[in-house]
XYZ file of C-alpha atoms in Angstrom:
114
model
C 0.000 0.000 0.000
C 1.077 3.380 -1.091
C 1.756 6.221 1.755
C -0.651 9.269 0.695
C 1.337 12.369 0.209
C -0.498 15.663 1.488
C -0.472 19.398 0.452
C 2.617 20.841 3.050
C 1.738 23.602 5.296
C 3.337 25.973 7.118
C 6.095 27.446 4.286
C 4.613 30.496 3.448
C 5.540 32.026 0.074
C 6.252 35.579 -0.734
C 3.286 36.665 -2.243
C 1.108 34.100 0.368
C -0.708 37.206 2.468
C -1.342 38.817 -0.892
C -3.025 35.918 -2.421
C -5.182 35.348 0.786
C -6.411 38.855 0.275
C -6.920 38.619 -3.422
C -9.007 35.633 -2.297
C -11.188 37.305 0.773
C -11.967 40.047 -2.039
C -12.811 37.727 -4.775
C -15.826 35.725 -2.042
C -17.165 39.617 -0.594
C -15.634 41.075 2.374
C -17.698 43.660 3.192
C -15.244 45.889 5.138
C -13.638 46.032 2.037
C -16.616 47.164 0.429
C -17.158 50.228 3.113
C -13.478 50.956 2.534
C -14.128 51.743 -1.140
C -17.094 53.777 -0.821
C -15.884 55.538 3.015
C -13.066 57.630 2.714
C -12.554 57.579 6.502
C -9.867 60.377 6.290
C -12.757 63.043 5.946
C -13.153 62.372 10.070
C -9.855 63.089 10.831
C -9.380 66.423 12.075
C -12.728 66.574 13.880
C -11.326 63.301 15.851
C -7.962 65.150 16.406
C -9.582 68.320 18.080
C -12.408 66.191 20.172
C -10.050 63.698 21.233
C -6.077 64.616 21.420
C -4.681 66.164 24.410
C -4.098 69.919 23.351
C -2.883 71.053 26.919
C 0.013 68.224 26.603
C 3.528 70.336 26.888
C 5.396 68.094 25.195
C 6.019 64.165 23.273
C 7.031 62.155 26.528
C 4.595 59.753 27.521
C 2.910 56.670 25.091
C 1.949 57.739 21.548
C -1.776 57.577 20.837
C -2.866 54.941 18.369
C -4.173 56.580 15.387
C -7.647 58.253 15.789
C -9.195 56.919 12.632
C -7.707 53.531 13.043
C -9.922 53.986 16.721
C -12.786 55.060 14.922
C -12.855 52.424 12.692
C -12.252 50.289 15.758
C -15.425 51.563 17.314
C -17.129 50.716 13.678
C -16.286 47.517 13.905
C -17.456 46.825 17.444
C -20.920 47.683 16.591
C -21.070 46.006 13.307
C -20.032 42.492 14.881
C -21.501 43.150 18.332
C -18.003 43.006 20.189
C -16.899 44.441 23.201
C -13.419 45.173 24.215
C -11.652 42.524 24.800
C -13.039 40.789 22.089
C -12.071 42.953 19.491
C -8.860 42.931 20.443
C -8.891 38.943 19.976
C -10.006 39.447 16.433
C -8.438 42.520 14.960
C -5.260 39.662 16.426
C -6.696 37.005 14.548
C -8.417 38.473 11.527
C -6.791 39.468 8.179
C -9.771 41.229 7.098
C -9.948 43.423 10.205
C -5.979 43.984 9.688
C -6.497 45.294 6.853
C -9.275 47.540 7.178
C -7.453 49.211 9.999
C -4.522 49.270 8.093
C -2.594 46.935 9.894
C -0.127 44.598 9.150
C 0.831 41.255 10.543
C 2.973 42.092 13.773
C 1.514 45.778 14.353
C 0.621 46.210 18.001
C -2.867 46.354 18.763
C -5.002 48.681 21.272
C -5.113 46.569 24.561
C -8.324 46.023 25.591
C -7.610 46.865 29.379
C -5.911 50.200 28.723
């Protein structure tokens, strides 16, 4: 009897990431689809002025995460009824929240408990 040879996993190619997102796009991924038609930049400087610190003297201290990568955050939450912690787990686990936050594999991630 013949031993069955199986597709390998776990070498990922070059262009591996890219081809997983060529494929969420091709089935519908509807953040995707609220990317195209949002241009989420337009909320930027009303999120700066209502949200950064403008009394803060100088840069010492943690950096804020991005305020429309937050926003989106929030957008997300309420689409997929998740709380805190976890949307943390998936924007971890998720390509296709990655990449509508603009995130790539390895970014840090808002902690939940901060």
């Amino acid at each position: 009897m013949r031993t069955q040879i199986y597709k390998t996993t776990g070498n990922r190619g070059f262009f591996d990431e890219q081809d997983t997102y060529q494929k969420l796009s091709a089935i519908g991924n509807p953040l995707e689809k609220i990317s195209l038609v949002v241009d989420f930049e337009i909320f930027r400087k009303s999120l700066e002025q209502g949200l950064l610190n403008k009394d803060k003297k100088n840069n010492a201290g943690a950096k804020p995460y991005d305020v429309v990568m937050m926003f989106k955050i929030l957008i997300l939450q309420r689409y997929y009824g998740l709380g805190d912690t976890q949307i943390e787990y998936q924007i971890l686990d998720r390509l296709s929240f990655k990449k509508f936050l603009g995130l790539e594999s390895g970014d840090k991630v808002p902690d939940a408990m901060h």
